[in-house]
Amino acid sequence: MIHLFQKGTNPSSPTFLLLHGTGGTEQDLIPLASEIDKEASILSVRGNVLENGMPRFFKRLAEGVFDEEDLIFRTKELSAFLDQAAEEHHFDRNNIIAIGYSNGANIAASLLFHYQDALQGAILHHPMVPRRGIDLPDLTGRNIFIAAGMNDPNCSSDESKELYKLLEQANANATIYWGNKGHQLTNEEVEAAATWYWNNK
């Protein structure tokens, strides 16, 4: 997968897996990662799917309707890439925290839904429920931050609450932050994510 890696200055800090939104690139979330922990390593990945020329992490059938078969395939592909990248770049495979926005948050959530040890934790900005009707792995010890918008046209508050509940039922330590904006990534939620990160480090 197309990606960039920046080695952090603190070996005990995690590697941030940065996952952009639809139409983004591996450059998009680097400033956000620095806002949260300047000493962490960064592995920023570009989605392998194109939708009308815009990079994404998996296909969709319509707005808000995921191509479930492709989602499962791409989640497995990303999980395998993390194994490979950890070897190539010499970072701790067991200390990865995903930071995802929109489509990137959805593939990060899908990693949590499918693989017990894929991520140590996650910061999910405006995620949806990736799949329904499946048993989640035991996510004990996984810290997960969800940033949701009360007026988000792409992701209803009910959707955010459902994801939070599913993660809690899987024993994750989940936190939900409510902003009063729409689907955009705001400074306020980044600041809230940073506070949460340092409180749970």
PDB file of C-alpha atoms in Angstrom:
ATOM      1  CA  MET A   1       0.000   0.000   0.000  1.00  0.00           C
ATOM      2  CA  ILE A   2       1.219   3.537  -0.734  1.00  0.00           C
ATOM      3  CA  HIS A   3       2.336   5.002   2.571  1.00  0.00           C
ATOM      4  CA  LEU A   4       4.837   7.122   4.403  1.00  0.00           C
ATOM      5  CA  PHE A   5       6.587   6.382   7.684  1.00  0.00           C
ATOM      6  CA  GLN A   6       8.151   8.799  10.126  1.00  0.00           C
ATOM      7  CA  LYS A   7      10.126   7.390  13.042  1.00  0.00           C
ATOM      8  CA  GLY A   8       9.153   8.923  16.373  1.00  0.00           C
ATOM      9  CA  THR A   9      11.555  10.251  18.980  1.00  0.00           C
ATOM     10  CA  ASN A  10      10.128   8.304  21.934  1.00  0.00           C
ATOM     11  CA  PRO A  11      10.372   4.483  21.653  1.00  0.00           C
ATOM     12  CA  SER A  12       7.612   4.044  24.253  1.00  0.00           C
ATOM     13  CA  SER A  13       5.121   6.142  22.268  1.00  0.00           C
ATOM     14  CA  PRO A  14       2.850   4.270  19.864  1.00  0.00           C
ATOM     15  CA  THR A  15       2.907   4.242  16.104  1.00  0.00           C
ATOM     16  CA  PHE A  16      -0.044   6.250  14.798  1.00  0.00           C
ATOM     17  CA  LEU A  17      -1.754   4.591  11.840  1.00  0.00           C
ATOM     18  CA  LEU A  18      -3.228   7.517   9.884  1.00  0.00           C
ATOM     19  CA  LEU A  19      -6.239   6.758   7.689  1.00  0.00           C
ATOM     20  CA  HIS A  20      -7.659   9.589   5.577  1.00  0.00           C
ATOM     21  CA  GLY A  21     -11.224  10.291   4.472  1.00  0.00           C
ATOM     22  CA  THR A  22     -12.624   9.877   0.944  1.00  0.00           C
ATOM     23  CA  GLY A  23     -10.512  11.775  -1.567  1.00  0.00           C
ATOM     24  CA  GLY A  24      -7.643  12.251   0.872  1.00  0.00           C
ATOM     25  CA  THR A  25      -4.037  11.133   0.780  1.00  0.00           C
ATOM     26  CA  GLU A  26      -1.381   9.931   3.185  1.00  0.00           C
ATOM     27  CA  GLN A  27      -0.422  13.584   3.806  1.00  0.00           C
ATOM     28  CA  ASP A  28      -3.774  14.703   5.234  1.00  0.00           C
ATOM     29  CA  LEU A  29      -3.654  13.689   8.887  1.00  0.00           C
ATOM     30  CA  ILE A  30       0.036  14.236   9.654  1.00  0.00           C
ATOM     31  CA  PRO A  31      -0.584  17.645  11.309  1.00  0.00           C
ATOM     32  CA  LEU A  32      -3.331  16.043  13.406  1.00  0.00           C
ATOM     33  CA  ALA A  33      -0.965  13.314  14.661  1.00  0.00           C
ATOM     34  CA  SER A  34       1.514  15.982  15.771  1.00  0.00           C
ATOM     35  CA  GLU A  35      -1.248  17.718  17.724  1.00  0.00           C
ATOM     36  CA  ILE A  36      -1.808  14.531  19.719  1.00  0.00           C
ATOM     37  CA  ASP A  37       1.738  13.233  20.336  1.00  0.00           C
ATOM     38  CA  LYS A  38       4.763  14.841  18.682  1.00  0.00           C
ATOM     39  CA  GLU A  39       7.002  11.963  19.822  1.00  0.00           C
ATOM     40  CA  ALA A  40       4.990   9.137  18.234  1.00  0.00           C
ATOM     41  CA  SER A  41       5.937   7.354  15.030  1.00  0.00           C
ATOM     42  CA  ILE A  42       3.629   7.843  12.051  1.00  0.00           C
ATOM     43  CA  LEU A  43       2.508   5.284   9.489  1.00  0.00           C
ATOM     44  CA  SER A  44       0.196   7.071   7.083  1.00  0.00           C
ATOM     45  CA  VAL A  45      -1.529   4.981   4.426  1.00  0.00           C
ATOM     46  CA  ARG A  46      -3.361   5.801   1.196  1.00  0.00           C
ATOM     47  CA  GLY A  47      -6.509   3.823   0.408  1.00  0.00           C
ATOM     48  CA  ASN A  48      -6.188   1.271  -2.393  1.00  0.00           C
ATOM     49  CA  VAL A  49      -9.648   1.891  -3.891  1.00  0.00           C
ATOM     50  CA  LEU A  50     -10.575   4.712  -6.267  1.00  0.00           C
ATOM     51  CA  GLU A  51     -14.079   6.150  -6.457  1.00  0.00           C
ATOM     52  CA  ASN A  52     -14.346   8.644  -9.321  1.00  0.00           C
ATOM     53  CA  GLY A  53     -10.613   9.219  -8.942  1.00  0.00           C
ATOM     54  CA  MET A  54     -10.817   9.706  -5.175  1.00  0.00           C
ATOM     55  CA  PRO A  55      -8.822   7.339  -2.917  1.00  0.00           C
ATOM     56  CA  ARG A  56     -10.841   5.313  -0.413  1.00  0.00           C
ATOM     57  CA  PHE A  57     -10.129   2.302   1.785  1.00  0.00           C
ATOM     58  CA  PHE A  58     -13.017   0.158   0.501  1.00  0.00           C
ATOM     59  CA  LYS A  59     -15.835   0.315  -2.036  1.00  0.00           C
ATOM     60  CA  ARG A  60     -19.366   1.429  -1.312  1.00  0.00           C
ATOM     61  CA  LEU A  61     -22.582   0.696  -3.168  1.00  0.00           C
ATOM     62  CA  ALA A  62     -24.110   4.110  -2.396  1.00  0.00           C
ATOM     63  CA  GLU A  63     -23.699   6.918   0.139  1.00  0.00           C
ATOM     64  CA  GLY A  64     -23.610   5.201   3.524  1.00  0.00           C
ATOM     65  CA  VAL A  65     -23.994   1.710   1.998  1.00  0.00           C
ATOM     66  CA  PHE A  66     -20.804  -0.331   2.240  1.00  0.00           C
ATOM     67  CA  ASP A  67     -19.728  -3.063  -0.169  1.00  0.00           C
ATOM     68  CA  GLU A  68     -19.391  -5.627   2.619  1.00  0.00           C
ATOM     69  CA  GLU A  69     -17.424  -8.161   0.572  1.00  0.00           C
ATOM     70  CA  ASP A  70     -14.861  -5.532  -0.401  1.00  0.00           C
ATOM     71  CA  LEU A  71     -14.768  -4.173   3.160  1.00  0.00           C
ATOM     72  CA  ILE A  72     -13.829  -7.623   4.503  1.00  0.00           C
ATOM     73  CA  PHE A  73     -11.160  -8.063   1.813  1.00  0.00           C
ATOM     74  CA  ARG A  74      -9.656  -4.590   2.323  1.00  0.00           C
ATOM     75  CA  THR A  75      -9.654  -4.987   6.116  1.00  0.00           C
ATOM     76  CA  LYS A  76      -7.675  -8.209   5.756  1.00  0.00           C
ATOM     77  CA  GLU A  77      -5.343  -6.484   3.277  1.00  0.00           C
ATOM     78  CA  LEU A  78      -4.691  -3.608   5.698  1.00  0.00           C
ATOM     79  CA  SER A  79      -4.106  -5.988   8.612  1.00  0.00           C
ATOM     80  CA  ALA A  80      -1.526  -7.911   6.575  1.00  0.00           C
ATOM     81  CA  PHE A  81       0.092  -4.634   5.494  1.00  0.00           C
ATOM     82  CA  LEU A  82       0.531  -3.643   9.154  1.00  0.00           C
ATOM     83  CA  ASP A  83       2.411  -6.890   9.796  1.00  0.00           C
ATOM     84  CA  GLN A  84       4.655  -6.196   6.818  1.00  0.00           C
ATOM     85  CA  ALA A  85       5.196  -2.503   7.660  1.00  0.00           C
ATOM     86  CA  ALA A  86       6.165  -3.306  11.271  1.00  0.00           C
ATOM     87  CA  GLU A  87       8.926  -5.585   9.970  1.00  0.00           C
ATOM     88  CA  GLU A  88      10.067  -3.153   7.289  1.00  0.00           C
ATOM     89  CA  HIS A  89      10.114  -0.036   9.491  1.00  0.00           C
ATOM     90  CA  HIS A  90      11.029  -1.726  12.795  1.00  0.00           C
ATOM     91  CA  PHE A  91       8.173  -0.530  15.000  1.00  0.00           C
ATOM     92  CA  ASP A  92       6.212  -2.419  17.659  1.00  0.00           C
ATOM     93  CA  ARG A  93       3.345  -4.228  15.902  1.00  0.00           C
ATOM     94  CA  ASN A  94       1.514  -4.461  19.238  1.00  0.00           C
ATOM     95  CA  ASN A  95       1.534  -0.716  19.879  1.00  0.00           C
ATOM     96  CA  ILE A  96      -0.412   0.779  16.975  1.00  0.00           C
ATOM     97  CA  ILE A  97      -3.133   3.367  17.530  1.00  0.00           C
ATOM     98  CA  ALA A  98      -5.261   4.186  14.512  1.00  0.00           C
ATOM     99  CA  ILE A  99      -6.326   7.760  13.837  1.00  0.00           C
ATOM    100  CA  GLY A 100      -8.998   7.758  11.158  1.00  0.00           C
ATOM    101  CA  TYR A 101     -11.422  10.238   9.670  1.00  0.00           C
ATOM    102  CA  SER A 102     -14.699   9.255   7.972  1.00  0.00           C
ATOM    103  CA  ASN A 103     -13.849   6.433   5.514  1.00  0.00           C
ATOM    104  CA  GLY A 104     -10.509   5.990   7.299  1.00  0.00           C
ATOM    105  CA  ALA A 105     -12.298   5.748  10.656  1.00  0.00           C
ATOM    106  CA  ASN A 106     -14.582   3.106   9.155  1.00  0.00           C
ATOM    107  CA  ILE A 107     -11.719   0.851   8.040  1.00  0.00           C
ATOM    108  CA  ALA A 108     -10.093   1.325  11.469  1.00  0.00           C
ATOM    109  CA  ALA A 109     -13.352   0.281  13.134  1.00  0.00           C
ATOM    110  CA  SER A 110     -13.476  -2.705  10.791  1.00  0.00           C
ATOM    111  CA  LEU A 111      -9.996  -3.763  11.962  1.00  0.00           C
ATOM    112  CA  LEU A 112     -11.327  -3.728  15.534  1.00  0.00           C
ATOM    113  CA  PHE A 113     -14.446  -5.665  14.502  1.00  0.00           C
ATOM    114  CA  HIS A 114     -12.443  -8.407  12.746  1.00  0.00           C
ATOM    115  CA  TYR A 115      -9.065  -8.751  14.473  1.00  0.00           C
ATOM    116  CA  GLN A 116      -8.480  -8.833  18.220  1.00  0.00           C
ATOM    117  CA  ASP A 117      -4.837  -7.750  18.043  1.00  0.00           C
ATOM    118  CA  ALA A 118      -4.857  -5.480  14.983  1.00  0.00           C
ATOM    119  CA  LEU A 119      -4.815  -2.268  17.028  1.00  0.00           C
ATOM    120  CA  GLN A 120      -3.889  -1.257  20.552  1.00  0.00           C
ATOM    121  CA  GLY A 121      -6.419   1.563  20.368  1.00  0.00           C
ATOM    122  CA  ALA A 122      -8.119   3.986  18.013  1.00  0.00           C
ATOM    123  CA  ILE A 123      -9.205   7.593  17.585  1.00  0.00           C
ATOM    124  CA  LEU A 124     -12.188   7.523  15.248  1.00  0.00           C
ATOM    125  CA  HIS A 125     -13.457  10.804  13.796  1.00  0.00           C
ATOM    126  CA  HIS A 126     -17.021  10.458  12.448  1.00  0.00           C
ATOM    127  CA  PRO A 127     -17.081   6.679  12.016  1.00  0.00           C
ATOM    128  CA  MET A 128     -20.039   4.468  11.100  1.00  0.00           C
ATOM    129  CA  VAL A 129     -20.780   0.890  12.146  1.00  0.00           C
ATOM    130  CA  PRO A 130     -18.682  -1.136   9.673  1.00  0.00           C
ATOM    131  CA  ARG A 131     -20.689  -4.373   9.902  1.00  0.00           C
ATOM    132  CA  ARG A 132     -23.732  -5.647  11.746  1.00  0.00           C
ATOM    133  CA  GLY A 133     -24.723  -9.117  12.879  1.00  0.00           C
ATOM    134  CA  ILE A 134     -21.212 -10.400  13.619  1.00  0.00           C
ATOM    135  CA  ASP A 135     -19.514 -11.348  16.862  1.00  0.00           C
ATOM    136  CA  LEU A 136     -16.722  -8.945  17.747  1.00  0.00           C
ATOM    137  CA  PRO A 137     -13.446 -10.175  19.237  1.00  0.00           C
ATOM    138  CA  ASP A 138     -12.737  -9.513  22.902  1.00  0.00           C
ATOM    139  CA  LEU A 139     -11.409  -5.945  22.958  1.00  0.00           C
ATOM    140  CA  THR A 140     -10.430  -5.854  26.626  1.00  0.00           C
ATOM    141  CA  GLY A 141      -7.669  -3.300  27.154  1.00  0.00           C
ATOM    142  CA  ARG A 142      -8.374  -1.430  23.914  1.00  0.00           C
ATOM    143  CA  ASN A 143      -8.959   2.311  24.394  1.00  0.00           C
ATOM    144  CA  ILE A 144     -11.186   3.826  21.713  1.00  0.00           C
ATOM    145  CA  PHE A 145     -12.202   7.455  21.217  1.00  0.00           C
ATOM    146  CA  ILE A 146     -15.166   8.287  18.982  1.00  0.00           C
ATOM    147  CA  ALA A 147     -15.674  11.866  17.811  1.00  0.00           C
ATOM    148  CA  ALA A 148     -19.235  12.364  16.595  1.00  0.00           C
ATOM    149  CA  GLY A 149     -21.159  15.364  15.288  1.00  0.00           C
ATOM    150  CA  MET A 150     -24.652  16.033  16.618  1.00  0.00           C
ATOM    151  CA  ASN A 151     -25.564  17.538  13.230  1.00  0.00           C
ATOM    152  CA  ASP A 152     -23.605  15.120  11.044  1.00  0.00           C
ATOM    153  CA  PRO A 153     -25.598  14.468   7.832  1.00  0.00           C
ATOM    154  CA  ASN A 154     -23.439  11.455   6.900  1.00  0.00           C
ATOM    155  CA  CYS A 155     -23.475   9.703  10.262  1.00  0.00           C
ATOM    156  CA  SER A 156     -26.506   9.961  12.531  1.00  0.00           C
ATOM    157  CA  SER A 157     -26.196  10.229  16.299  1.00  0.00           C
ATOM    158  CA  ASP A 158     -27.958   6.847  16.507  1.00  0.00           C
ATOM    159  CA  GLU A 159     -25.194   5.329  14.352  1.00  0.00           C
ATOM    160  CA  SER A 160     -22.507   6.768  16.636  1.00  0.00           C
ATOM    161  CA  LYS A 161     -24.305   5.500  19.743  1.00  0.00           C
ATOM    162  CA  GLU A 162     -24.670   2.038  18.176  1.00  0.00           C
ATOM    163  CA  LEU A 163     -20.943   1.821  17.408  1.00  0.00           C
ATOM    164  CA  TYR A 164     -20.113   2.943  20.950  1.00  0.00           C
ATOM    165  CA  LYS A 165     -22.444   0.303  22.404  1.00  0.00           C
ATOM    166  CA  LEU A 166     -21.033  -2.501  20.223  1.00  0.00           C
ATOM    167  CA  LEU A 167     -17.461  -1.645  21.243  1.00  0.00           C
ATOM    168  CA  GLU A 168     -18.418  -1.482  24.921  1.00  0.00           C
ATOM    169  CA  GLN A 169     -20.140  -4.868  24.657  1.00  0.00           C
ATOM    170  CA  ALA A 170     -16.848  -6.222  23.264  1.00  0.00           C
ATOM    171  CA  ASN A 171     -15.173  -4.977  26.507  1.00  0.00           C
ATOM    172  CA  ALA A 172     -13.385  -2.030  24.907  1.00  0.00           C
ATOM    173  CA  ASN A 173     -12.844   1.105  26.976  1.00  0.00           C
ATOM    174  CA  ALA A 174     -14.832   3.370  24.654  1.00  0.00           C
ATOM    175  CA  THR A 175     -15.383   7.117  24.959  1.00  0.00           C
ATOM    176  CA  ILE A 176     -17.662   9.253  22.789  1.00  0.00           C
ATOM    177  CA  TYR A 177     -17.227  12.976  22.264  1.00  0.00           C
ATOM    178  CA  TRP A 178     -20.096  15.012  20.854  1.00  0.00           C
ATOM    179  CA  GLY A 179     -19.400  18.087  18.752  1.00  0.00           C
ATOM    180  CA  ASN A 180     -22.153  20.404  17.531  1.00  0.00           C
ATOM    181  CA  LYS A 181     -20.883  20.568  13.950  1.00  0.00           C
ATOM    182  CA  GLY A 182     -21.543  18.345  10.947  1.00  0.00           C
ATOM    183  CA  HIS A 183     -19.225  15.783   9.338  1.00  0.00           C
ATOM    184  CA  GLN A 184     -16.126  18.002   9.255  1.00  0.00           C
ATOM    185  CA  LEU A 185     -13.062  17.355  11.361  1.00  0.00           C
ATOM    186  CA  THR A 186     -12.883  20.199  13.898  1.00  0.00           C
ATOM    187  CA  ASN A 187     -10.111  21.607  16.076  1.00  0.00           C
ATOM    188  CA  GLU A 188     -12.303  21.041  19.121  1.00  0.00           C
ATOM    189  CA  GLU A 189     -12.561  17.306  18.571  1.00  0.00           C
ATOM    190  CA  VAL A 190      -8.831  17.015  17.859  1.00  0.00           C
ATOM    191  CA  GLU A 191      -8.132  18.786  21.158  1.00  0.00           C
ATOM    192  CA  ALA A 192     -10.597  16.462  22.907  1.00  0.00           C
ATOM    193  CA  ALA A 193      -8.874  13.453  21.332  1.00  0.00           C
ATOM    194  CA  ALA A 194      -5.475  14.714  22.525  1.00  0.00           C
ATOM    195  CA  THR A 195      -6.751  15.161  26.090  1.00  0.00           C
ATOM    196  CA  TRP A 196      -8.285  11.672  25.997  1.00  0.00           C
ATOM    197  CA  TYR A 197      -5.036  10.185  24.640  1.00  0.00           C
ATOM    198  CA  TRP A 198      -2.883  11.594  27.427  1.00  0.00           C
ATOM    199  CA  ASN A 199      -5.435  10.587  30.061  1.00  0.00           C
ATOM    200  CA  ASN A 200      -5.387   6.997  28.792  1.00  0.00           C
ATOM    201  CA  LYS A 201      -1.700   6.653  27.928  1.00  0.00           C
TER     202      LYS A 201
END
